Coordinates of C-alpha atoms in Angstrom, one line a residue:
X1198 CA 14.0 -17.0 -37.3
X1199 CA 13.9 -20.3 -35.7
X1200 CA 14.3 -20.9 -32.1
X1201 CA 16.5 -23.9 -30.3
X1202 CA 16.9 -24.2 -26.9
X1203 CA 20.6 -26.0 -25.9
X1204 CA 20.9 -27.0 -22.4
X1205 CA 24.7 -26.8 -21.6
X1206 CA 24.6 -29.1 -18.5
X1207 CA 22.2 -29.5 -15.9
X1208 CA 22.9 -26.0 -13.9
X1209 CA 22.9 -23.8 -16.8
X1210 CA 21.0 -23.3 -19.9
X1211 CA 21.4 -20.6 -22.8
X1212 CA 18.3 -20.2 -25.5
X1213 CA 19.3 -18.0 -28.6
X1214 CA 16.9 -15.8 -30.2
X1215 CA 16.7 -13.6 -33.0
X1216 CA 13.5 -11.6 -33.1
X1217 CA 14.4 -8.6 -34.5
X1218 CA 17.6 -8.3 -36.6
X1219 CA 19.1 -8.7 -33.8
X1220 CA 20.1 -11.8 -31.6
X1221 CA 19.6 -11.7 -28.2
X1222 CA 20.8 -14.5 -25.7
X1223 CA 19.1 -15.8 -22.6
X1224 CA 20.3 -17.7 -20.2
X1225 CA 19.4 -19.2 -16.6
X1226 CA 21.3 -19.9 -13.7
X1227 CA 22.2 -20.9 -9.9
X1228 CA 24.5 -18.9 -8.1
X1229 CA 24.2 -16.7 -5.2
X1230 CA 24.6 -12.6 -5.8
X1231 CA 28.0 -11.5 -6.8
X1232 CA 28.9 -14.7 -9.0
X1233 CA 27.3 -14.0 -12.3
X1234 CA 30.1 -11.2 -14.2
X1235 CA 27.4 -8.9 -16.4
X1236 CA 27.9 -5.6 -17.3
X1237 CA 24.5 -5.2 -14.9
X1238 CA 23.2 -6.7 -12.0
X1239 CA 19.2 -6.1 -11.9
X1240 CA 17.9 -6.5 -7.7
X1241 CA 14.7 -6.8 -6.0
X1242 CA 14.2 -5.3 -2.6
X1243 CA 11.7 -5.8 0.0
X1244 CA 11.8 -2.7 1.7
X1245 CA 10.2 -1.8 5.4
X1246 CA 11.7 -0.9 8.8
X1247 CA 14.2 -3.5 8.8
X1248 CA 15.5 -5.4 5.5
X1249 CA 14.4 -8.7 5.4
X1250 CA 17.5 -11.1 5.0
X1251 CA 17.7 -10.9 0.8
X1252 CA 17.8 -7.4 1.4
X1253 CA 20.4 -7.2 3.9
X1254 CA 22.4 -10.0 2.5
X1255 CA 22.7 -7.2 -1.1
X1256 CA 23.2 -4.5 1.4
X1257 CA 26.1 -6.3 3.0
X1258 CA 27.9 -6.6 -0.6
X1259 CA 27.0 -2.8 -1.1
X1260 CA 29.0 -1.8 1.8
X1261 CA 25.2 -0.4 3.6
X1262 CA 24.4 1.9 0.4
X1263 CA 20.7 0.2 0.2
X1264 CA 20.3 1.2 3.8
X1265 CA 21.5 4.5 3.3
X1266 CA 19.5 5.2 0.4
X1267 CA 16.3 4.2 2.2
X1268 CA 17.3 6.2 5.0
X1269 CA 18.0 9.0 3.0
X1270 CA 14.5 8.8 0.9
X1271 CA 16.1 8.6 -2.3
X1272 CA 14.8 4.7 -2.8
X1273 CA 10.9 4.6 -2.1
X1274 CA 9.5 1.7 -1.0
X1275 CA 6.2 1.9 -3.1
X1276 CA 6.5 -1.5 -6.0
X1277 CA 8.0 -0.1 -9.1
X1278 CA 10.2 2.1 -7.8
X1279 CA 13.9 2.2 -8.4
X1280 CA 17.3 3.6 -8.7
X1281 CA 21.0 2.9 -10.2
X1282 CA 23.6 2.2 -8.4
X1283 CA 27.1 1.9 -9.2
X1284 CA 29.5 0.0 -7.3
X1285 CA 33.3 0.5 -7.9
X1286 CA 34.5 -3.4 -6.6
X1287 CA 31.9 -5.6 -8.4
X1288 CA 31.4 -8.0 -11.0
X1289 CA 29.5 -5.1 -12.4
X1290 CA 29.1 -1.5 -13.8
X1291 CA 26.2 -0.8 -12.3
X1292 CA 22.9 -2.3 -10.2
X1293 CA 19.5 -1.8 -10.4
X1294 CA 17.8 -2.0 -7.3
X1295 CA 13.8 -2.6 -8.0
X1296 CA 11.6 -2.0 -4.7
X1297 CA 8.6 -4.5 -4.3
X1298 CA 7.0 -2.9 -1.5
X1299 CA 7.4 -4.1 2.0
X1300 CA 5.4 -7.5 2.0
X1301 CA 7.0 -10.7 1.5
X1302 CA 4.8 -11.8 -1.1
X1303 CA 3.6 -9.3 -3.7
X1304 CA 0.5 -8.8 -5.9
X1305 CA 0.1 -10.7 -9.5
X1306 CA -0.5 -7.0 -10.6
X1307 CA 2.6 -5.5 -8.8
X1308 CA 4.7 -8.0 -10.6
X1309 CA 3.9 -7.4 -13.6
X1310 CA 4.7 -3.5 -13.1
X1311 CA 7.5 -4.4 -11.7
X1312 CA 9.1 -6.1 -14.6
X1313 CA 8.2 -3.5 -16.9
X1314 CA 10.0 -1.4 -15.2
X1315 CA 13.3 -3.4 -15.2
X1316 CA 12.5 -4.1 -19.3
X1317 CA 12.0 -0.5 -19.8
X1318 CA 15.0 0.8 -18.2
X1319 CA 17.5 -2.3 -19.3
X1320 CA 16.0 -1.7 -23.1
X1321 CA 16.9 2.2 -22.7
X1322 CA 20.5 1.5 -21.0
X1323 CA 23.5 1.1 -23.0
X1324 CA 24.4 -2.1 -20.7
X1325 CA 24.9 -5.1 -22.9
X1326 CA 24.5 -7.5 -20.7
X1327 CA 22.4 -8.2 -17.4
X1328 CA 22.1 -10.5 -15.1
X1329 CA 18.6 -10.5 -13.3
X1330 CA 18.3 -11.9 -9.4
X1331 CA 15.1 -13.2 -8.8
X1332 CA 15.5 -14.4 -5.0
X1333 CA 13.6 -11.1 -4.0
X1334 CA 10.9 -11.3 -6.0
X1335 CA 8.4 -13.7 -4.8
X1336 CA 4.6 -13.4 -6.4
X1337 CA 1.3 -14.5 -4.2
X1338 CA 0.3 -17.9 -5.7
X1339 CA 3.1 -17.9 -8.5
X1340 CA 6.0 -19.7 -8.7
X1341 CA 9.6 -19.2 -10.2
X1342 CA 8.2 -20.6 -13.5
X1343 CA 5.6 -18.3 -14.2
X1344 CA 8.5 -14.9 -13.4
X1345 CA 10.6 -16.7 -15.8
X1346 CA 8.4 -16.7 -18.3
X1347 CA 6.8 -13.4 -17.5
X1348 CA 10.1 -12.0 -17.4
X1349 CA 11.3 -13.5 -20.6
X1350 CA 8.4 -12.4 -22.4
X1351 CA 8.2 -8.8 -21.3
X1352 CA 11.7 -8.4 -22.4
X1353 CA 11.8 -9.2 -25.9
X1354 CA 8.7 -7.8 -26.1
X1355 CA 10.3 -4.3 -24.9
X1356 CA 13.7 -5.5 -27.2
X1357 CA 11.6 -5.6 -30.5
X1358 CA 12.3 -2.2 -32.8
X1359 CA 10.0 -1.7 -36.3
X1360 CA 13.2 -1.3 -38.8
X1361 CA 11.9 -2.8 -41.7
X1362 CA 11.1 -0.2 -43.9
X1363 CA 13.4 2.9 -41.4
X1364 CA 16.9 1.1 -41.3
X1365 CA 18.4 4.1 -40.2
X1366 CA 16.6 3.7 -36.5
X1367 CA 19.1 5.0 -34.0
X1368 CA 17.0 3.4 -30.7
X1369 CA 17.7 -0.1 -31.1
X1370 CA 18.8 -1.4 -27.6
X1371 CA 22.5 -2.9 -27.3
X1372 CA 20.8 -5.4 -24.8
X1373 CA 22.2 -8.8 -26.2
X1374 CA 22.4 -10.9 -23.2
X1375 CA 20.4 -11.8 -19.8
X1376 CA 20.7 -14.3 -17.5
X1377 CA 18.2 -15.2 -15.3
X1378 CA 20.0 -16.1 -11.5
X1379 CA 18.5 -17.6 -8.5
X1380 CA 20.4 -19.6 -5.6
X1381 CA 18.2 -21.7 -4.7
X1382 CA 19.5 -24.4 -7.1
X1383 CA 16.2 -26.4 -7.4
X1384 CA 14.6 -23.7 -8.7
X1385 CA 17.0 -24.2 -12.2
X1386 CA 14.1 -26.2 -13.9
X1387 CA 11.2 -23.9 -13.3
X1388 CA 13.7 -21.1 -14.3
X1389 CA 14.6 -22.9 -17.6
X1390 CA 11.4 -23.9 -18.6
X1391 CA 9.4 -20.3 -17.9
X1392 CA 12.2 -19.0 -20.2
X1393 CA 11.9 -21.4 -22.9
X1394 CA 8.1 -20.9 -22.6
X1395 CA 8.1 -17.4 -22.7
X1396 CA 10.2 -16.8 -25.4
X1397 CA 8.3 -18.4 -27.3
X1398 CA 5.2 -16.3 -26.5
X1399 CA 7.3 -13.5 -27.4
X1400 CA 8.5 -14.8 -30.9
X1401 CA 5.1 -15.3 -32.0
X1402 CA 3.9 -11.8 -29.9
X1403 CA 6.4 -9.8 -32.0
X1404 CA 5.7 -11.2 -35.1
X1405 CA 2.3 -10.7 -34.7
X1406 CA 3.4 -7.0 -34.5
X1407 CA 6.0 -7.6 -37.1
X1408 CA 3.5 -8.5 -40.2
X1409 CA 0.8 -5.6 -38.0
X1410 CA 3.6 -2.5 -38.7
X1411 CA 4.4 -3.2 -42.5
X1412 CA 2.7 -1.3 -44.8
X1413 CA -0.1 -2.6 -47.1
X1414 CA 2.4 -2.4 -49.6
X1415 CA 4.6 -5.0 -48.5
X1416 CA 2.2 -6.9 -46.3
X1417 CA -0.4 -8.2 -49.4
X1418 CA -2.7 -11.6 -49.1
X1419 CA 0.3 -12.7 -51.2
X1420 CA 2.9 -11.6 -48.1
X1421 CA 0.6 -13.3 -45.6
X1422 CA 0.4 -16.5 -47.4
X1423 CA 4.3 -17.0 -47.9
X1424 CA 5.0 -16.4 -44.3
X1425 CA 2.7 -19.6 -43.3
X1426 CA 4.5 -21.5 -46.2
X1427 CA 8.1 -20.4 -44.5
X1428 CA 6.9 -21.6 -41.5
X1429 CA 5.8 -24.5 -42.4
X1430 CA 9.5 -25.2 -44.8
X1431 CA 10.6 -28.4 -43.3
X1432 CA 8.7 -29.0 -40.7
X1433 CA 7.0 -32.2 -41.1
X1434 CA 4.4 -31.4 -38.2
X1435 CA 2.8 -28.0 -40.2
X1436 CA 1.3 -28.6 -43.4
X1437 CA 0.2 -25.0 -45.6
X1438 CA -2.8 -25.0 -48.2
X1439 CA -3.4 -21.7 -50.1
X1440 CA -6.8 -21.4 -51.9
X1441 CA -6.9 -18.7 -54.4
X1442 CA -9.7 -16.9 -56.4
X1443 CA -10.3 -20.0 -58.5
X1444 CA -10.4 -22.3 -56.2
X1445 CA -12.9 -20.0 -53.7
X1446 CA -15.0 -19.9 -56.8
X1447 CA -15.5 -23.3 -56.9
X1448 CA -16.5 -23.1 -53.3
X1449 CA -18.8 -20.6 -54.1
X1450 CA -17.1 -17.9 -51.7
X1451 CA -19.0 -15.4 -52.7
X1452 CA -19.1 -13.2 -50.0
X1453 CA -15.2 -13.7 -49.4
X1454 CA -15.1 -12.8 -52.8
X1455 CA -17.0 -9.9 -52.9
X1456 CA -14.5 -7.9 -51.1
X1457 CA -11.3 -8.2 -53.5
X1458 CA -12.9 -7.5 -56.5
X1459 CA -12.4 -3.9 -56.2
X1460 CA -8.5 -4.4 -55.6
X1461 CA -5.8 -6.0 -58.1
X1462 CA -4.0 -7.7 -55.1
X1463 CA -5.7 -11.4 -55.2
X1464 CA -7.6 -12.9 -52.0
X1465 CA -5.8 -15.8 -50.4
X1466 CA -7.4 -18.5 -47.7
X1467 CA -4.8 -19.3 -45.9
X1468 CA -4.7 -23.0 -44.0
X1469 CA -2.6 -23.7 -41.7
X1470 CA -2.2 -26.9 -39.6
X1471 CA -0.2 -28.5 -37.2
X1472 CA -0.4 -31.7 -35.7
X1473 CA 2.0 -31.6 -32.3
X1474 CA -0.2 -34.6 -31.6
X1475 CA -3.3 -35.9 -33.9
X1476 CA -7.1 -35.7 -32.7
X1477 CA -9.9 -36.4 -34.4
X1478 CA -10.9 -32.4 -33.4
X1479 CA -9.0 -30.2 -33.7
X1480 CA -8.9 -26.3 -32.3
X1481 CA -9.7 -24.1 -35.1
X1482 CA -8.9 -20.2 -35.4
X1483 CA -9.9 -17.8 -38.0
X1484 CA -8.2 -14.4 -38.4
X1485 CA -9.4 -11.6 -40.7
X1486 CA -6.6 -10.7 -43.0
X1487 CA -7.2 -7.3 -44.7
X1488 CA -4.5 -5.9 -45.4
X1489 CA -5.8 -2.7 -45.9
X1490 CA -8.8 -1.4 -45.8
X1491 CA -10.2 2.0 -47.7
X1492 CA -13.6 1.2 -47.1
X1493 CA -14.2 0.1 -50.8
X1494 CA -17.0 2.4 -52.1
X1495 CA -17.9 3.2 -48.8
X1496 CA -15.1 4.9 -48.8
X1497 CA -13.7 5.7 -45.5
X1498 CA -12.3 9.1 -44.3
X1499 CA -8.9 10.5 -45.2
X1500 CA -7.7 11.4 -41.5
X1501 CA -6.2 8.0 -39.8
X1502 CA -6.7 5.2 -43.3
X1503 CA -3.3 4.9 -42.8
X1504 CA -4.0 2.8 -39.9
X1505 CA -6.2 0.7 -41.9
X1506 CA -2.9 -1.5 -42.8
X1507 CA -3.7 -2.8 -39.5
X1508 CA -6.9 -4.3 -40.4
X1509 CA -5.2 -7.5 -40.8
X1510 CA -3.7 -7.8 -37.1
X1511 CA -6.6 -10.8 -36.8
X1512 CA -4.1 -12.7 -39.1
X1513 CA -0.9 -11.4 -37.8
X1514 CA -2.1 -12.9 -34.3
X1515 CA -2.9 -16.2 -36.0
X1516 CA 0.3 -16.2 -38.0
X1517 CA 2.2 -15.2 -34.2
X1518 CA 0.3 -17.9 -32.5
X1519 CA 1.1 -20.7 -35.0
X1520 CA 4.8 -19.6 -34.9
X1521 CA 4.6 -19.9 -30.8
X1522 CA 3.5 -23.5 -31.3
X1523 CA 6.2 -24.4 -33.6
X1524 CA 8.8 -22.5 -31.6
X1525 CA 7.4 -24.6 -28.4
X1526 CA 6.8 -28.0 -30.1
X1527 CA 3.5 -27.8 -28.4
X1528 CA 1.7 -30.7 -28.0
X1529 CA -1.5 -29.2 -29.8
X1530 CA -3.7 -29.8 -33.0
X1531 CA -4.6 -26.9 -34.3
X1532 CA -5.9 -25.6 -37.6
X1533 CA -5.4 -22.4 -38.2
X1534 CA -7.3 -20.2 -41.2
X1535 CA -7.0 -16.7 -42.5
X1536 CA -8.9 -14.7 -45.0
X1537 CA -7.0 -12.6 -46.6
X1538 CA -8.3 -9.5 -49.0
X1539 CA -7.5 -5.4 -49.5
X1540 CA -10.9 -3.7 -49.9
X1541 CA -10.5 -1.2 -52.3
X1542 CA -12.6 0.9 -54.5
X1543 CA -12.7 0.9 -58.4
X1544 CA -14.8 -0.1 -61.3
X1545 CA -15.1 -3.7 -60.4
X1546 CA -15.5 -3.2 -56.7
X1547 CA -18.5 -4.3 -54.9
X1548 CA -21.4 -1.5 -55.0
X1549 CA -23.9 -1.1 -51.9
X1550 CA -27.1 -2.6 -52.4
X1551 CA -25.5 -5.7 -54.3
X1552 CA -26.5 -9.3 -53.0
X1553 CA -23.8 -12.1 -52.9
X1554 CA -24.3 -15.6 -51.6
X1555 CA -21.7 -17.1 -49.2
X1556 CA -20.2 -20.2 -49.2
X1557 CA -23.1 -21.6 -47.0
X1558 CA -25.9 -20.8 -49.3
X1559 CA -27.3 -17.9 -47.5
X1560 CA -27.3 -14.4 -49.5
X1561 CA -26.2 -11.4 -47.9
X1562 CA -27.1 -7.7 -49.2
X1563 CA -24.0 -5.6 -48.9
X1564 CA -25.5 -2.1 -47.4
X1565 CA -22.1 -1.0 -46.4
X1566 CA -18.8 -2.3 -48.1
X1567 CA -16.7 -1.0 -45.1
X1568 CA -18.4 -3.5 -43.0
X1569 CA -16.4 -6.6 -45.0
X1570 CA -14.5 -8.1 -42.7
X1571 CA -17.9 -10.6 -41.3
X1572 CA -18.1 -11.0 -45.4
X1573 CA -14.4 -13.1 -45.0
X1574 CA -14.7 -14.2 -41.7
X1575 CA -18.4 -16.0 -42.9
X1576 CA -16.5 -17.8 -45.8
X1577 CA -13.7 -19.1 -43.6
X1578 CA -16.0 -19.9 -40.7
X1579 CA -18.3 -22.3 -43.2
X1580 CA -14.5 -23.3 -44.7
X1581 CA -13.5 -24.6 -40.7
X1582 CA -16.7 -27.0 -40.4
X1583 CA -14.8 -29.8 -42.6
X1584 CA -12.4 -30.5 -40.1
X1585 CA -15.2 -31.1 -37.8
X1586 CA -13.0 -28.5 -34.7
X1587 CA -13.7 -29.4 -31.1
X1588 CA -13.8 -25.5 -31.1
X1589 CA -13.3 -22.4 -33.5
X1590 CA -12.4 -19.0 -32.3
X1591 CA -12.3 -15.7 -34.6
X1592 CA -9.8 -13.0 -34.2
X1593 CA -10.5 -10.0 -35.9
X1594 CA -10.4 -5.6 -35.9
X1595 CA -14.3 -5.9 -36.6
X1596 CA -15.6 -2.9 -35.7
X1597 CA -15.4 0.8 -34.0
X1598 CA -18.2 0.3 -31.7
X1599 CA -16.4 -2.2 -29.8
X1600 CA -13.5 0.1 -29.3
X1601 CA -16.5 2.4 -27.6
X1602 CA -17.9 0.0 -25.9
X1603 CA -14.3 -1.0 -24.3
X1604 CA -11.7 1.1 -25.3
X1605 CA -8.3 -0.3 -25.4
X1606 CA -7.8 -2.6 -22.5
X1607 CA -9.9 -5.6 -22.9
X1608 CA -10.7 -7.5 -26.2
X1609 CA -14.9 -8.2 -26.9
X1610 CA -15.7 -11.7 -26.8
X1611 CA -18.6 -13.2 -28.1
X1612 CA -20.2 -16.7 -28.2
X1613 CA -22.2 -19.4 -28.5
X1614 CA -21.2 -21.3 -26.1
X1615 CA -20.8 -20.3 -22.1
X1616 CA -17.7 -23.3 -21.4
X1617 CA -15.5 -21.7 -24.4
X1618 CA -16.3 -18.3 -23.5
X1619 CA -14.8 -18.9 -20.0
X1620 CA -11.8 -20.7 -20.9
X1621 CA -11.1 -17.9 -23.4
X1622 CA -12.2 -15.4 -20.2
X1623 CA -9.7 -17.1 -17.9
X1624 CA -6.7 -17.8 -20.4
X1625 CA -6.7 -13.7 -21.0
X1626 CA -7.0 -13.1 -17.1
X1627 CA -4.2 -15.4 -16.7
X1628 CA -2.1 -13.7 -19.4
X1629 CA -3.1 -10.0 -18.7
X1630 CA -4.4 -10.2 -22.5
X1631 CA -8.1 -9.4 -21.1
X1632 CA -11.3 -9.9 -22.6
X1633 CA -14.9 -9.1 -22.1
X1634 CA -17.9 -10.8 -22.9
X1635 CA -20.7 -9.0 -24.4
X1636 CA -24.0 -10.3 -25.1
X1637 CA -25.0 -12.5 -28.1
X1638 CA -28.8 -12.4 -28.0
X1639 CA -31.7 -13.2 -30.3
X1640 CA -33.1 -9.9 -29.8
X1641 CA -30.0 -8.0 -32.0
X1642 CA -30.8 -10.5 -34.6
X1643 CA -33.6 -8.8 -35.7
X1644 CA -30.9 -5.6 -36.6
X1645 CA -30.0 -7.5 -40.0
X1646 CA -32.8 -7.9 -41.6
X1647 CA -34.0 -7.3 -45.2
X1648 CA -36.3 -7.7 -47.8
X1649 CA -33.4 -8.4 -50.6
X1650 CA -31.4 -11.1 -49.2
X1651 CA -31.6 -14.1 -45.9
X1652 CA -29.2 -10.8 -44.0
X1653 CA -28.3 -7.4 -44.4
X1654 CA -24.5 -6.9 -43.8
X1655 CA -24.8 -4.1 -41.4
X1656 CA -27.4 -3.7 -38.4
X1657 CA -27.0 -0.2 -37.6
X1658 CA -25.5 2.4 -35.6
X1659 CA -27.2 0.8 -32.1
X1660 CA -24.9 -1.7 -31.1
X1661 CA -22.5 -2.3 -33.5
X1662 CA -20.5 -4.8 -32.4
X1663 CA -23.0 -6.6 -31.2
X1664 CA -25.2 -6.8 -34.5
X1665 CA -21.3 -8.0 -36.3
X1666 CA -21.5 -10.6 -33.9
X1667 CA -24.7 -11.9 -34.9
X1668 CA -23.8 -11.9 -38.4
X1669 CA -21.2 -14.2 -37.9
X1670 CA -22.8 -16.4 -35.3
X1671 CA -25.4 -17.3 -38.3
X1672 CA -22.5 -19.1 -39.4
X1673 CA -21.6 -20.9 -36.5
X1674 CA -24.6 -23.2 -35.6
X1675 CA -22.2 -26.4 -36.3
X1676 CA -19.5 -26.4 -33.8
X1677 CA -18.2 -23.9 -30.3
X1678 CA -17.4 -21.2 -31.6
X1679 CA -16.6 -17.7 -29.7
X1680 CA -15.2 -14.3 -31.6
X1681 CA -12.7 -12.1 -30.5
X1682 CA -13.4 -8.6 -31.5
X1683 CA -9.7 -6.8 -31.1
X1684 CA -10.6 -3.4 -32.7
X1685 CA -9.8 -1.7 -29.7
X1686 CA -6.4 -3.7 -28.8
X1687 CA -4.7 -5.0 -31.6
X1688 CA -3.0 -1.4 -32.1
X1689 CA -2.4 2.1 -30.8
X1690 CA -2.9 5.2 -32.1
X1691 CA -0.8 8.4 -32.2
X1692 CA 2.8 9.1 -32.1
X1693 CA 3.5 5.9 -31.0
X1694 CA 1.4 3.9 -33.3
X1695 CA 1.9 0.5 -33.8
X1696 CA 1.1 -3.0 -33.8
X1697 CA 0.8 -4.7 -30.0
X1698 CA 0.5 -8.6 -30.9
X1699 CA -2.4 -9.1 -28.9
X1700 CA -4.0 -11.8 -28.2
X1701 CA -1.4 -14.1 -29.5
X1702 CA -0.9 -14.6 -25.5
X1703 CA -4.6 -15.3 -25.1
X1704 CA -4.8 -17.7 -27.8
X1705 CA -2.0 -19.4 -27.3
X1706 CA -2.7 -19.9 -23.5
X1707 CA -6.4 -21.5 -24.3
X1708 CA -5.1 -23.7 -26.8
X1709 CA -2.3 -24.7 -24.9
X1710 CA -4.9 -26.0 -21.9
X1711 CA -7.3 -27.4 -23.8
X1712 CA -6.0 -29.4 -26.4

């Protein structure tokens, strides 16, 4: 599932990918309308009471159709909207003609609706191949670069299909080829490198929803651990450590521990890192990697544990990160660590009431075995303080209060320290892969106490997420760290349930610009 990127010659560049099972080919290029042959021609229009001079120049080679439809109503002028045309004497089938409102310059926001609307109706076409002419799209305080690689990203992500375990899926998109167009011919290398940039965001985006989608019976600690080893297969940059049970017992992991021994599927720590360049500190994140979760003898509910083969999409976004790096060559050193465990019940599993001591000396009694994913994450966070990190971040599906708290659009983010907290802030505005920060006070400290053990695993109902938090950030004192509580984004629900790769763009974005 490699990516290479194969400039032809200095106007024209082609990038081959392969994210699903199928290959889809990108391309970029200079040439005015009308000289790229596709089986589709994708247009942006600026429409008002006269067409500016793109416009006009598209409605010339459409023999005055734009003007008519405009005329007519049947092309609004609101961002977003659009309609298919289809010309009899072109170098295509068919043309879809986006509006962008009736400004020159349009919003960030506007953009980005925009291009889901071209993915979505391209992915849902039987064209094969499209070319896409960017000359009318021009985005306040962006340049061609960043609607490259917006554009490229948004499109595989719409391109990906879960076929893994349903190979008789009959919606997979016969989209196999775009080309990116503009005529302004020194916009070439802000075209090629957005495109080679995003791609890569969306190889490690939809592999992140990849690993999320399979079920807990494929997707084990075992899976998860032989994915970063096939990553890291000849690449002399990424180097792969797997601990397992024995050797977590000699680091007295107990609390890591704690949580597989109800399950007969072993518990892998999974390192990961990759030297683009070598610093003395390296970036560090931690995913939580359990790869289902019934609650052990807390035993959750039976409506929706399906969904609880998601509780390792704090890994998956680790494992799509790493893979964005690779695919990039990124100039980054970054480790990279995931705890991996099913929490299930049986005779051996972890009771409530039972005190375990972590790898960092502190005991923790266990009031609630559903509440295990802090008991990994504390392990793996003590784990990351040997490679001394200039900063560690946590990724994980912690807990339902934070999908209360936010819902599904932003991402809770905690910390211990204000400058990582708002560089993680402004890479997920900068991405759309939003977060929030929530508070990280003393005051909820007080939530985990007990007489039995230095911390109770669970504070309470009251501010759940916050109380999680706090449990982790005992384990923290030594370095920056922040945690990214993703309960609320890393999936959706219901009939179109499935795995959405966030924040691989986050993460990837921060460690990208601030290495």
């Amino acid at each position: 599932m490699g990516v290479s990127f194969n400039q032809v010659h200095d106007k024209y560049a082609c990038v081959r990918r392969s994210p699903t099972e199928k290959t889809m080919e990108f391309f970029c290029k200079t040439a005015d309308f009308n000289q790229v042959k596709n089986d589709t021609a994708v247009a942006f229009v600026s429409l008002d009471k006269q067409l500016d001079a793109w416009t006009q120049q598209l409605d010339d080679a459409c023999q005055g159709d734009i003007a008519r439809l405009v005329k007519n109503g049947d092309l609004k002028t609101e961002a977003g909207s659009y309609i298919w045309l289809h010309p009899s004497d072109k170098k295509f089938a068919r043309l879809l003609l986006v509006a962008t409102g009736n400004s020159q310059a349009i919003s960030e926001k506007d953009a980005r609706k925009i291009i889901e609307v071209v993915a979505k109706n391209l992915n849902a076409s039987a064209t094969q191949s499209a070319a896409i002419h960017l000359d009318g799209l021009n985005v306040e305080n962006r340049n061609s670069e960043w609607l490259s690689h917006t554009l490229s990203t948004q499109l595989e992500y719409a391109n990906y299909r879960y076929t893994t375990t349903k190979p008789s899926i009959k919606s997979l998109p016969s989209l196999t080829k775009i080309t990116l167009s503009h005529s302004d011919k020194t916009e070439f290398n802000n075209l090629k490198k957005g495109m080679e940039s995003g791609l890569a965001l969306a190889k490690g985006i939809n592999i992140a929803r990849e690993l999320g989608n399979l079920p807990g019976n494929i997707c084990t600690p075992t899976y998860l651990a032989e994915q970063a080893q096939a990553l890291a297969e000849g690449n002399k940059k990424l180097t792969v450590k797997i601990l397992n049970t024995a050797d977590m017992k000699k680091l007295g992991m107990g609390s890591l521990l704690s949580v597989a021994a109800g399950s007969n599927e072993p518990p892998k720590l999974i390192v990961m890192e990759y030297k683009g360049k070598t610093t003395k500190a390296p970036n560090v994140i931690v995913g939580k990697g359990i790869t289902f979760d019934a609650g052990g003898i807390s035993l959750k509910p039976g409506p929706g544990m399906d969904e609880m083969k998601f509780d390792m999409c704090g890994a998956a976004s680790v494992l799509g990160v790493m893979n964005t790096l690779v695919a990039q060559n990124a100039p980054v050193h970054v480790v990279a660590i995931i705890a991996a465990a099913e929490n299930m019940p049986s005779g051996t599993a972890t009771k409530p009431g039972d005190v375990v001591t972590s790898m960092s000396g502190q005991t923790i009694e266990i009031l609630n075995t559903d509440a295990e994913g802090r008991l990994v994450l504390c392990d793996a966070l003590t784990y990351a303080e040997r490679f001394k990190p200039k900063s560690v971040v946590d990724i994980a599906t912690l807990t339902g209060a934070c999908v209360i708290a936010l819902g599904n659009h932003a991402s809770g983010l905690f910390s211990n320290n204000q400058e990582l907290a708002d560089k993680l802030l402004a890479a997920g505005t900068d991405t759309h892969d939003r977060a929030w920060q929530m508070p990280l006070w003393d005051d909820y400290q007080k939530g985990l106490d007990t007489p039995f053990a230095d911390m109770a695993n669970v504070g309470g109902r009251e501010g759940g997420s916050i109380t999680a938090a706090c449990f982790l950030a005992r384990y923290t004192k030594k370095y920056p760290w922040a945690h990214l509580d993703i309960a609320g984004t890393a999936w959706q629900s219901g009939a179109n349930r499935g795995a959405s790769g966030r924040p691989v763009a986050l993460l990837t974005h921060y460690l990208l610009n601030n290495a």
